[in-house]
Coordinates of C-alpha atoms and ligand atoms in Angstrom, one line a residue:
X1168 CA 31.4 78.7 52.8
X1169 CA 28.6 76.5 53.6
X1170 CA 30.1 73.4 56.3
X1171 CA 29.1 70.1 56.3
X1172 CA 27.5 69.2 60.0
X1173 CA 26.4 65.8 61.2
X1174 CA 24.7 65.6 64.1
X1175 CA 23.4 62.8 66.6
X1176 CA 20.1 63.4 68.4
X1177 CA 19.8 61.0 70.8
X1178 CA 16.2 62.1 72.5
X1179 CA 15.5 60.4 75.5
X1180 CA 18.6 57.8 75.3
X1181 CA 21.7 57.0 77.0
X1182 CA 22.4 56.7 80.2
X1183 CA 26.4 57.6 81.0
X1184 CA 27.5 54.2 81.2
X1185 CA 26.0 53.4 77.6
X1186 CA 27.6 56.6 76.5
X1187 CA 30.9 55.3 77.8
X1188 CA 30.0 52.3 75.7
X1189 CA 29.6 54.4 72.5
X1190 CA 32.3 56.6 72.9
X1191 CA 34.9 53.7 73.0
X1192 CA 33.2 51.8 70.3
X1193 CA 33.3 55.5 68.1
X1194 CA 35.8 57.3 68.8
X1195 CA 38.4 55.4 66.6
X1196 CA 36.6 56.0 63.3
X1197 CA 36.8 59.4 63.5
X1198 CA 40.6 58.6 62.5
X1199 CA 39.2 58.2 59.1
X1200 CA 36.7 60.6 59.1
X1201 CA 37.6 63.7 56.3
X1202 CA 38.9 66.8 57.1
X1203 CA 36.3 69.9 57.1
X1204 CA 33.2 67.8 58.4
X1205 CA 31.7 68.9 61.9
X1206 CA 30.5 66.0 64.3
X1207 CA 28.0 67.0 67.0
X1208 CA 26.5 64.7 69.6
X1209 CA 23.3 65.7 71.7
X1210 CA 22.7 63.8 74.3
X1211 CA 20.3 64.6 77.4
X1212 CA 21.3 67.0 79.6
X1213 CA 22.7 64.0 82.2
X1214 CA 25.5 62.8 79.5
X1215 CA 26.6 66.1 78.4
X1216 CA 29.1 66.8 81.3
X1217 CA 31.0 63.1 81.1
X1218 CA 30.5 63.9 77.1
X1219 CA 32.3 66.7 77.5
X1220 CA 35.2 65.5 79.9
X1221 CA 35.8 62.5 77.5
X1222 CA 35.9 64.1 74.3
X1223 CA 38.3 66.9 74.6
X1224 CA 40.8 67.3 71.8
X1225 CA 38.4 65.0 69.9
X1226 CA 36.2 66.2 66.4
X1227 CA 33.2 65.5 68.5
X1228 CA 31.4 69.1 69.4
X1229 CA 29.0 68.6 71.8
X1230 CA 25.2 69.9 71.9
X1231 CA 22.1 70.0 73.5
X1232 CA 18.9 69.1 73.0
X1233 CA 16.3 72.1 74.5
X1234 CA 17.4 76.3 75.4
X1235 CA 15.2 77.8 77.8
X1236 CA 14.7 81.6 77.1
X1237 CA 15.9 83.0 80.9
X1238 CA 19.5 83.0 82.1
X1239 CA 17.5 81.5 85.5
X1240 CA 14.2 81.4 87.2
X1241 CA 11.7 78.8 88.5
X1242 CA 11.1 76.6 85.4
X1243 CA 11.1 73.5 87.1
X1244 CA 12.0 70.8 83.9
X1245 CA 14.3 73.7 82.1
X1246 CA 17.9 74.5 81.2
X1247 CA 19.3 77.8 80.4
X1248 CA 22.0 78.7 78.2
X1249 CA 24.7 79.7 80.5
X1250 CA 24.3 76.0 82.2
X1251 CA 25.3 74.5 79.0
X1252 CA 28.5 76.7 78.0
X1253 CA 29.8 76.3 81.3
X1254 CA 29.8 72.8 80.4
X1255 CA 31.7 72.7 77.0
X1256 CA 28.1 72.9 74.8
X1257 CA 28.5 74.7 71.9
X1258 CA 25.1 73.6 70.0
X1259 CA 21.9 73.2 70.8
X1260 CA 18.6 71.4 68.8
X1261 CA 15.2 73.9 68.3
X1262 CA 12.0 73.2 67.6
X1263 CA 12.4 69.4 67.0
X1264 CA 9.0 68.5 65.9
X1265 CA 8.9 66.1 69.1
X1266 CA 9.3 69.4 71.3
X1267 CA 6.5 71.2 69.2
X1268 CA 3.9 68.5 69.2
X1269 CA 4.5 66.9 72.6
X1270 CA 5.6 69.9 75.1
X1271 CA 3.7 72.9 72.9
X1272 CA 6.4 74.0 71.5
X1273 CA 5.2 76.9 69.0
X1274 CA 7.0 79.3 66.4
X1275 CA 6.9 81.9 69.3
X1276 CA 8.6 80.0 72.0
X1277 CA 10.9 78.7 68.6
X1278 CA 12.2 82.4 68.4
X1279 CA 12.6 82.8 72.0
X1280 CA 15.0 80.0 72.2
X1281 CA 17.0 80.3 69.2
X1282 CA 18.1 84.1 70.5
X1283 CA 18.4 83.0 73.9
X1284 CA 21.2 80.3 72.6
X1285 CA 22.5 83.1 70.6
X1286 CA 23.2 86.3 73.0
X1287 CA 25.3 83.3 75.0
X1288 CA 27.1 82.1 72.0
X1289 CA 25.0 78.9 71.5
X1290 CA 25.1 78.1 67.9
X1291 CA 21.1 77.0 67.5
X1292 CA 19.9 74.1 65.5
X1293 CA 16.3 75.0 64.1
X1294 CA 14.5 71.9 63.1
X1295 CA 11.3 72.9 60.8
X1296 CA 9.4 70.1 59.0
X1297 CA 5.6 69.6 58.1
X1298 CA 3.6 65.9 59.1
X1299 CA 2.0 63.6 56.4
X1300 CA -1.4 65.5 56.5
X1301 CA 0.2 68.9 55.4
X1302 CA 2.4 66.8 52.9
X1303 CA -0.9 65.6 51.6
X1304 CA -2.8 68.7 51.5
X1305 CA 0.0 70.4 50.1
X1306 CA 1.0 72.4 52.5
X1307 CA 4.4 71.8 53.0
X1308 CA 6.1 74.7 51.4
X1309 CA 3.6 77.3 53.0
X1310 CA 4.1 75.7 56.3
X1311 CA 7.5 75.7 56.2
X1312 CA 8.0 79.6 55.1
X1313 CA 6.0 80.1 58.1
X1314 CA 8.2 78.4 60.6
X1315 CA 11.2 80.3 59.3
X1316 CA 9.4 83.3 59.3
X1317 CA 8.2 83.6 62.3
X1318 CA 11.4 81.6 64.2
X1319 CA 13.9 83.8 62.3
X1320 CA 12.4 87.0 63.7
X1321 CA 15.9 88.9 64.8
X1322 CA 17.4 85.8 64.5
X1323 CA 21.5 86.5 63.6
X1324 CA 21.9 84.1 60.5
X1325 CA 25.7 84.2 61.0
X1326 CA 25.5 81.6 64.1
X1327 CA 22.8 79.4 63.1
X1328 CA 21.9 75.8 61.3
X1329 CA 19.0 74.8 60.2
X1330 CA 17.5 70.8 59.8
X1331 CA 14.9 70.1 57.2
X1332 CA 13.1 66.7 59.3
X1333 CA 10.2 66.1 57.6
X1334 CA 8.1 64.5 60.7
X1335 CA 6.7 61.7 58.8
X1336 CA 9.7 60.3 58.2
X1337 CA 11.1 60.9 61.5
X1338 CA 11.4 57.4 63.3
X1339 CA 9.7 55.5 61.0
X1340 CA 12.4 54.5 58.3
X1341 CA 10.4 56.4 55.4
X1342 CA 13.4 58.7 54.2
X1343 CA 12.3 61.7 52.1
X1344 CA 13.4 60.8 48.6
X1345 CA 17.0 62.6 48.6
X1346 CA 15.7 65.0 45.4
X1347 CA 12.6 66.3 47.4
X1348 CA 14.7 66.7 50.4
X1349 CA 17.3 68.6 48.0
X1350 CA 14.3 70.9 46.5
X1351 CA 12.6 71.7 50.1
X1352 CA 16.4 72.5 51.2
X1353 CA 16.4 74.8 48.4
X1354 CA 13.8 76.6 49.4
X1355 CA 14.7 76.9 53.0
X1356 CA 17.4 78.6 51.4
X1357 CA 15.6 80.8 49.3
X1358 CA 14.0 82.2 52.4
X1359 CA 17.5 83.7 53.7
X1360 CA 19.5 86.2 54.0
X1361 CA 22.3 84.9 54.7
X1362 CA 22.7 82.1 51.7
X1363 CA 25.7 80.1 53.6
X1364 CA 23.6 78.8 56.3
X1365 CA 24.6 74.8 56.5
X1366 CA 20.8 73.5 55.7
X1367 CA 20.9 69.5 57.3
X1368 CA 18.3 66.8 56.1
X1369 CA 16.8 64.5 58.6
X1370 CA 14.6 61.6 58.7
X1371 CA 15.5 57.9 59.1
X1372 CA 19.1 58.6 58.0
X1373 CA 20.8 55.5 58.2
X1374 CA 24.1 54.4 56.7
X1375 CA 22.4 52.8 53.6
X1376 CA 20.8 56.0 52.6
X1377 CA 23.8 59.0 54.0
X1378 CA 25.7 58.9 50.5
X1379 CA 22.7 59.1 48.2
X1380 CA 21.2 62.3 50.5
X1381 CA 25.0 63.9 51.1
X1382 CA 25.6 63.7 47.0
X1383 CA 22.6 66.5 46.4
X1384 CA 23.9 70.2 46.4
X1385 CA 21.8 72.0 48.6
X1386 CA 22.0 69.7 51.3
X1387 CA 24.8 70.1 54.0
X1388 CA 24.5 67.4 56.4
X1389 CA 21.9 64.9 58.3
X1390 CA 20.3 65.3 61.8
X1391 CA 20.3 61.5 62.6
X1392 CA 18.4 60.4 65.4
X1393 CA 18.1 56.3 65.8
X1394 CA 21.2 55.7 63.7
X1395 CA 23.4 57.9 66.0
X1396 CA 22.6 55.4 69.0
X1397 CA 24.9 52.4 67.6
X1398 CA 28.7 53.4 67.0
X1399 CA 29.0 51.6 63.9
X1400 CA 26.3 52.8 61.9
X1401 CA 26.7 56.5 63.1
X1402 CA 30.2 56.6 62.2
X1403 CA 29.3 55.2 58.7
X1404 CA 27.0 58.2 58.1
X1405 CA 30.0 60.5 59.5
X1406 CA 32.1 59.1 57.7
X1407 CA 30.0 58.6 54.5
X1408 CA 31.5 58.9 51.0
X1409 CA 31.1 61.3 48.9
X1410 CA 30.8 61.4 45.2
Ligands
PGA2520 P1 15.5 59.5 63.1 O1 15.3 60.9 63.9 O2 16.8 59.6 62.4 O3 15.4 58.4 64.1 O4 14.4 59.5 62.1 C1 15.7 62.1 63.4 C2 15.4 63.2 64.4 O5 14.4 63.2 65.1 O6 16.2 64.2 64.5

């Protein structure tokens, strides 16, 4: 059975106070939020350990944001899997498109990551997504078999997600029409072995646009990035209503 996963990226934001903030602003809609849906916030590494002090016995899951490949060793700027699970984390983000195209993130260091999360029970989130030019060119569906092809390599599909995030509609408030989304989402799928992987959208997801993307049938939740900053409008998308 394929589960519904919302997930908060909050990138370079928050610093524990602000997350304080949020939480008490948050936690009380989860009252109403329906049974069966999973709710993961990933914050930067500094939040994750008052994240995960504050939100035990809560529906929030907590996950991070970057995997390095090594269990230890001098990567000055890294963070390796067993530092994370010590902590509570039980997700983590791959290959956000921010990672590949500012810190040279590439399919093979993709791979690396999402097995390292893996062998220490990390459930990985792969991002994939193509920009406006490979849009344009039509490229997006070649690109896109590509980036699954070469992240998946010995990849277990039994512990994984995936997040469809177009990047020219990350950021920028130019959501990928829910049907496209739905038909790229598709063929994600159609690339697995494993056909109950939960396939997210995300892309400007904001509370006026969750219901619309949530009612299409291949897509199983949203990575939301801006919209997951502000209480409110995060726990309308968590909580958003289905059809
Ligand atoms: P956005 O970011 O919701 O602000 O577009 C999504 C993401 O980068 O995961």
């Amino acid at each position: 059975m394929r589960k519904i996963v919302i997930a908060g990226n909050w990138k370079m934001y928050k610093t524990q106070a602000e997350t304080q903030e949020f939480l008490q602003g948050f936690l009380p809609h989860l009252e109403e939020t329906p049974l069966g849906r999973e709710v993961i916030l990933c914050p930067p590494f500094t939040d994750l350990s008052i994240l995960s002090k504050s939100l035990h016995g809560s529906l929030i899951q907590l996950g991070a944001q970057n995997v390095h490949w090594q269990e230890y060793g001098a990567y000055t700027g890294e963070i390796s899997a067993p530092m994370l699970t010590e902590i509570g984390v039980r997700f983590v983000i791959v290959g956000h498109s921010e990672r590949r195209q500012f810190f040279c993130e590439t399919d093979a260091t993709v791979n690396l990551r999402l097995k390292a999360a893996q062998r220490y029970g990390l459930t990985p989130i792969l991002c994939v997504g193509e920009t406006k030019q490979q849009r344009d060119a039509q490229e997006t569906e070649s690109l896109i078999i590509t980036q699954l092809e070469k992240g998946l390599v010995d990849v277990d599909q039994n512990n994984l997600i995936i997040a469809y995030e177009p990047i020219w509609a990350i950021g920028t408030g130019d959501t990928c029409e829910a049907a496209e989304a739905n038909r790229i989402i598709g063929l994600i799928r159609s690339q697995l072995s494993n056909p109950n992987v939960s396939i997210q959208y995300g892309g400007s997801v904001k509370p006026n646009n969750i219901d619309e993307i949530m009612t299409q049938p291949e897509i199983d939740g949203a990575l939301v990035g801006g919209a997951s900053l502000e209480a409110e409008s995060f726990a309308r998308i968590v909580n958003f209503k289905s059809v």
